[in-house]
mmCIF file of C-alpha atoms in Angstrom:
data_model
loop_
_atom_site.group_PDB
_atom_site.id
_atom_site.type_symbol
_atom_site.label_atom_id
_atom_site.label_comp_id
_atom_site.label_asym_id
_atom_site.label_seq_id
_atom_site.Cartn_x
_atom_site.Cartn_y
_atom_site.Cartn_z
ATOM 1 C CA SER A 1 80.043 121.465 109.100
ATOM 2 C CA TRP A 2 83.814 121.501 109.376
ATOM 3 C CA ILE A 3 83.411 120.228 112.996
ATOM 4 C CA THR A 4 81.310 117.327 111.637
ATOM 5 C CA LEU A 5 83.835 116.374 109.112
ATOM 6 C CA LEU A 6 86.681 116.881 111.464
ATOM 7 C CA GLY A 7 85.053 114.605 114.250
ATOM 8 C CA GLU A 8 84.402 112.026 111.589
ATOM 9 C CA LYS A 9 87.995 112.135 110.601
ATOM 10 C CA LEU A 10 89.347 111.854 114.167
ATOM 11 C CA ASP A 11 86.826 109.124 114.788
ATOM 12 C CA ALA A 12 87.948 107.218 111.873
ATOM 13 C CA THR A 13 91.522 107.614 112.549
ATOM 14 C CA PHE A 14 91.291 106.862 116.257
ATOM 15 C CA SER A 15 89.336 103.648 115.474
ATOM 16 C CA LYS A 16 91.753 102.683 113.175
ATOM 17 C CA ALA A 17 94.748 103.183 115.121
ATOM 18 C CA TRP A 18 92.990 101.731 118.186
ATOM 19 C CA ALA A 19 92.182 98.540 116.040
ATOM 20 C CA ASP A 20 95.729 98.438 114.593
ATOM 21 C CA SER A 21 97.445 98.741 118.026
ATOM 22 C CA SER A 22 94.902 96.288 119.686
ATOM 23 C CA ILE A 23 95.592 93.361 117.241
ATOM 24 C CA PRO A 24 99.306 92.794 118.308
ATOM 25 C CA VAL A 25 98.223 93.009 121.972
ATOM 26 C CA GLU A 26 95.582 90.428 121.594
ATOM 27 C CA ARG A 27 97.952 88.164 119.816
#
């Protein structure tokens, strides 16, 4: 369903954003 697709897109975007933002913080 479109909800699943939207959820996956948001999850992937959030995960990437969190990873990208956490890397500089770790360093």
